[in-house]
């Protein structure tokens, strides 16, 4: 009985088809099962501003004396630039021009002799999210006196992503002046510079006189980081 003969051309075609199928199976079932993970910052303090009051006259964890500059040195007068690492990977840090500044209702000392707390709100008016991390520069200004406030270091700053239309906050704690305590300071305005910015924004001061402690080691007037609660 004669066996059918396979032509060389048919054998080549069959071998090529087999190799093609093997390569296709290798691509589908290769080591490509991993997926890229995109890290996103969870917005902090995107609700409306809250208020609160501190108690007591101490300020543990506060950089004492005159405001510490970004390098850690002392500054005299003038607005201290906000410090921190406010820029995201794409450089979308929150700029002064895109933020709306306001003081939350209910701010200030709630009773005589009590430390006051002023909640400042920062609302993103831009079309894109922006990022802040660190401390704002805050000066209290009244007459010839300009007091650059020290920073609260007992709370570590966190990265805050502020979506369009959302709000984050920071708090200014102050020690009201009481007769016989020391030197009285009557601020007229609060000058605020967001972290990593040099352009300030001014808000009115509508609260009581403050005990001036610009040379104290642990003053009762200081500023907390952006996004603090």
Short mmCIF file of C-alpha atoms in Angstrom, two decimals:
data_model
loop_
_atom_site.label_atom_id
_atom_site.label_comp_id
_atom_site.label_asym_id
_atom_site.label_seq_id
_atom_site.Cartn_x
_atom_site.Cartn_y
_atom_site.Cartn_z
CA UNK A 1 0.00 0.00 0.00
CA UNK A 2 1.32 3.33 -1.01
CA UNK A 3 1.63 5.98 1.66
CA UNK A 4 0.69 9.55 0.75
CA UNK A 5 3.76 11.69 0.35
CA UNK A 6 3.97 15.05 2.08
CA UNK A 7 5.50 17.78 0.00
CA UNK A 8 8.35 19.86 1.52
CA UNK A 9 6.28 23.03 1.10
CA UNK A 10 3.41 21.62 3.18
CA UNK A 11 5.81 20.64 5.95
CA UNK A 12 7.26 24.15 6.10
CA UNK A 13 3.79 25.71 6.29
CA UNK A 14 2.79 23.32 9.09
CA UNK A 15 5.96 24.09 11.09
CA UNK A 16 5.47 27.89 10.71
CA UNK A 17 1.88 27.64 11.92
CA UNK A 18 3.00 25.71 14.98
CA UNK A 19 5.63 28.31 15.87
CA UNK A 20 3.12 31.15 15.44
CA UNK A 21 0.66 29.47 17.80
CA UNK A 22 3.38 28.89 20.40
CA UNK A 23 4.47 32.54 20.29
CA UNK A 24 0.87 33.73 20.63
CA UNK A 25 0.33 31.57 23.70
CA UNK A 26 3.56 32.85 25.26
CA UNK A 27 2.49 36.56 24.86
CA UNK A 28 -0.91 35.99 26.44
CA UNK A 29 0.37 33.96 29.35
CA UNK A 30 3.67 35.76 29.88
CA UNK A 31 4.92 37.53 33.00
CA UNK A 32 2.80 40.62 32.36
CA UNK A 33 0.23 40.18 35.09
CA UNK A 34 1.47 43.18 37.19
CA UNK A 35 -0.43 46.49 37.11
CA UNK A 36 0.75 50.06 37.67
CA UNK A 37 -0.40 51.62 40.94
CA UNK A 38 -1.18 55.30 40.97
CA UNK A 39 -0.74 56.85 44.40
CA UNK A 40 -3.16 59.61 45.25
CA UNK A 41 -3.27 61.89 48.27
CA UNK A 42 -6.51 61.79 50.19
CA UNK A 43 -7.92 65.31 50.62
CA UNK A 44 -7.59 66.51 54.19
CA UNK A 45 -9.97 69.07 55.60
CA UNK A 46 -12.07 69.45 52.45
CA UNK A 47 -15.21 70.13 54.44
CA UNK A 48 -16.20 73.57 55.65
CA UNK A 49 -14.04 75.18 58.28
CA UNK A 50 -14.36 74.08 61.85
CA UNK A 51 -13.65 76.08 64.96
CA UNK A 52 -12.05 75.34 68.27
CA UNK A 53 -10.40 76.90 71.26
CA UNK A 54 -7.21 76.03 73.02
CA UNK A 55 -6.91 75.99 76.76
CA UNK A 56 -4.14 77.10 79.04
CA UNK A 57 -1.28 79.46 78.37
CA UNK A 58 1.50 77.09 77.45
CA UNK A 59 2.46 76.02 73.97
CA UNK A 60 4.38 72.73 74.10
CA UNK A 61 6.19 71.84 70.92
CA UNK A 62 6.42 75.40 69.64
CA UNK A 63 9.54 76.89 68.10
CA UNK A 64 10.30 79.63 70.58
CA UNK A 65 11.39 83.22 70.12
CA UNK A 66 10.91 85.07 66.88
CA UNK A 67 9.68 83.13 63.90
CA UNK A 68 12.06 80.51 62.62
CA UNK A 69 12.92 81.09 58.96
CA UNK A 70 12.92 78.16 56.51
CA UNK A 71 16.62 77.65 57.25
CA UNK A 72 15.95 77.69 60.98
CA UNK A 73 17.37 81.16 61.61
CA UNK A 74 15.66 84.11 63.21
CA UNK A 75 13.84 86.73 61.18
CA UNK A 76 13.28 90.30 62.14
CA UNK A 77 10.35 92.11 60.58
CA UNK A 78 8.54 91.23 57.41
CA UNK A 79 6.41 88.34 56.30
CA UNK A 80 8.01 84.94 56.63
CA UNK A 81 7.46 82.81 53.55
CA UNK A 82 5.36 79.72 54.19
CA UNK A 83 7.52 76.65 54.59
CA UNK A 84 7.09 73.01 53.68
CA UNK A 85 7.05 70.79 50.62
CA UNK A 86 3.93 71.99 48.93
CA UNK A 87 4.61 70.94 45.33
CA UNK A 88 3.28 67.68 43.95
CA UNK A 89 5.03 65.51 41.37
CA UNK A 90 3.51 67.63 38.60
CA UNK A 91 4.33 70.90 40.36
CA UNK A 92 0.72 71.69 41.27
CA UNK A 93 1.35 73.45 44.57
CA UNK A 94 -1.35 75.75 45.84
CA UNK A 95 -0.55 79.32 44.89
CA UNK A 96 -1.75 82.41 46.72
CA UNK A 97 -3.54 83.68 43.62
CA UNK A 98 -5.76 80.60 43.36
CA UNK A 99 -6.80 80.52 47.02
CA UNK A 100 -9.65 82.30 48.79
CA UNK A 101 -8.81 83.24 52.40
CA UNK A 102 -11.30 83.68 55.23
CA UNK A 103 -11.65 83.38 59.00
CA UNK A 104 -14.15 80.74 60.10
CA UNK A 105 -17.13 81.88 62.19
CA UNK A 106 -16.78 81.26 65.90
CA UNK A 107 -13.05 81.89 65.98
CA UNK A 108 -11.47 83.67 68.94
CA UNK A 109 -11.25 83.21 72.69
CA UNK A 110 -14.51 81.90 74.13
CA UNK A 111 -14.00 83.30 77.62
CA UNK A 112 -11.78 85.84 79.39
CA UNK A 113 -8.29 84.63 80.17
CA UNK A 114 -8.54 81.67 77.80
CA UNK A 115 -6.22 81.02 74.89
CA UNK A 116 -7.96 81.88 71.62
CA UNK A 117 -7.98 79.89 68.38
CA UNK A 118 -8.55 81.43 64.97
CA UNK A 119 -9.34 79.00 62.14
CA UNK A 120 -8.25 80.32 58.75
CA UNK A 121 -9.83 78.66 55.71
CA UNK A 122 -8.07 78.22 52.37
CA UNK A 123 -10.41 77.44 49.46
CA UNK A 124 -9.18 76.34 46.04
CA UNK A 125 -10.71 78.66 43.43
CA UNK A 126 -8.80 77.06 40.56
CA UNK A 127 -9.90 74.48 38.02
CA UNK A 128 -7.39 71.84 39.16
CA UNK A 129 -6.43 70.24 42.45
CA UNK A 130 -3.41 71.66 44.23
CA UNK A 131 -1.14 70.41 47.00
CA UNK A 132 0.13 71.92 50.25
CA UNK A 133 2.33 70.61 53.02
CA UNK A 134 3.87 72.52 55.89
CA UNK A 135 3.31 75.74 57.77
CA UNK A 136 1.95 79.02 56.46
CA UNK A 137 3.89 82.15 57.24
CA UNK A 138 1.74 84.25 59.60
CA UNK A 139 2.45 87.79 60.79
CA UNK A 140 0.35 89.79 63.23
CA UNK A 141 0.60 93.46 62.30
CA UNK A 142 -0.40 96.47 64.37
CA UNK A 143 1.11 99.96 64.19
CA UNK A 144 4.90 99.72 64.01
CA UNK A 145 4.90 96.14 65.35
CA UNK A 146 5.02 93.14 63.04
CA UNK A 147 5.21 89.81 64.86
CA UNK A 148 6.08 86.76 62.77
CA UNK A 149 4.54 83.88 64.68
CA UNK A 150 6.44 80.73 65.70
CA UNK A 151 5.25 77.30 64.61
CA UNK A 152 3.61 74.49 66.50
CA UNK A 153 5.95 71.53 66.16
CA UNK A 154 4.04 69.01 68.28
CA UNK A 155 1.94 68.13 65.21
CA UNK A 156 3.71 66.92 62.08
CA UNK A 157 2.53 68.46 58.79
CA UNK A 158 0.82 66.16 56.31
CA UNK A 159 0.32 66.47 52.57
CA UNK A 160 -3.03 68.09 51.80
CA UNK A 161 -4.64 67.87 48.36
CA UNK A 162 -7.29 70.55 47.85
CA UNK A 163 -9.71 69.78 45.05
CA UNK A 164 -11.40 72.60 43.10
CA UNK A 165 -13.94 74.30 45.35
CA UNK A 166 -12.73 72.41 48.43
CA UNK A 167 -11.35 73.95 51.62
CA UNK A 168 -8.58 73.17 54.06
CA UNK A 169 -7.65 75.04 57.24
CA UNK A 170 -4.94 75.97 59.67
CA UNK A 171 -5.18 77.45 63.15
CA UNK A 172 -3.61 80.48 64.78
CA UNK A 173 -3.52 80.17 68.57
CA UNK A 174 -3.11 83.36 70.58
CA UNK A 175 -2.83 84.40 74.21
CA UNK A 176 -5.05 87.40 75.03
CA UNK A 177 -3.49 90.25 76.97
CA UNK A 178 -4.58 90.67 80.56
CA UNK A 179 -3.65 93.77 82.53
CA UNK A 180 -0.51 93.19 84.55
CA UNK A 181 0.67 90.25 82.42
CA UNK A 182 3.29 92.07 80.37
CA UNK A 183 3.36 94.03 77.11
CA UNK A 184 0.08 94.58 75.26
CA UNK A 185 -0.02 94.18 71.49
CA UNK A 186 -3.01 95.33 69.43
CA UNK A 187 -2.92 93.64 66.01
CA UNK A 188 -4.93 95.13 63.16
CA UNK A 189 -4.35 92.44 60.55
CA UNK A 190 -3.16 88.88 59.93
CA UNK A 191 -0.76 88.49 57.01
CA UNK A 192 -0.83 84.92 55.64
CA UNK A 193 1.59 83.31 53.17
CA UNK A 194 0.75 79.72 52.09
CA UNK A 195 3.48 77.04 52.27
CA UNK A 196 6.18 77.45 49.59
CA UNK A 197 4.73 80.77 48.48
CA UNK A 198 6.11 84.30 48.82
CA UNK A 199 2.96 86.30 48.01
CA UNK A 200 0.93 87.06 51.16
CA UNK A 201 -2.75 87.73 51.73
CA UNK A 202 -4.04 90.03 54.48
CA UNK A 203 -7.07 89.42 56.71
CA UNK A 204 -8.43 91.79 59.37
CA UNK A 205 -7.82 91.10 63.06
CA UNK A 206 -11.10 91.61 64.94
CA UNK A 207 -10.17 90.08 68.28
CA UNK A 208 -8.77 91.25 71.60
CA UNK A 209 -5.27 92.51 72.32
CA UNK A 210 -2.52 89.89 72.49
CA UNK A 211 0.21 89.38 75.05
CA UNK A 212 3.39 90.18 73.12
CA UNK A 213 5.84 87.29 73.60
CA UNK A 214 8.07 87.69 70.56
CA UNK A 215 11.13 86.89 72.65
CA UNK A 216 9.66 84.03 74.70
CA UNK A 217 10.95 80.46 74.55
CA UNK A 218 7.44 78.93 74.72
CA UNK A 219 5.00 81.64 73.63
CA UNK A 220 1.24 81.14 73.89
CA UNK A 221 0.72 82.57 70.40
CA UNK A 222 1.72 80.39 67.44
CA UNK A 223 0.53 78.81 64.18
CA UNK A 224 -0.26 75.19 63.32
CA UNK A 225 0.37 73.36 60.02
CA UNK A 226 -2.01 73.39 57.08
CA UNK A 227 -4.55 70.58 57.34
CA UNK A 228 -4.31 70.34 61.13
CA UNK A 229 -7.46 69.46 63.01
#
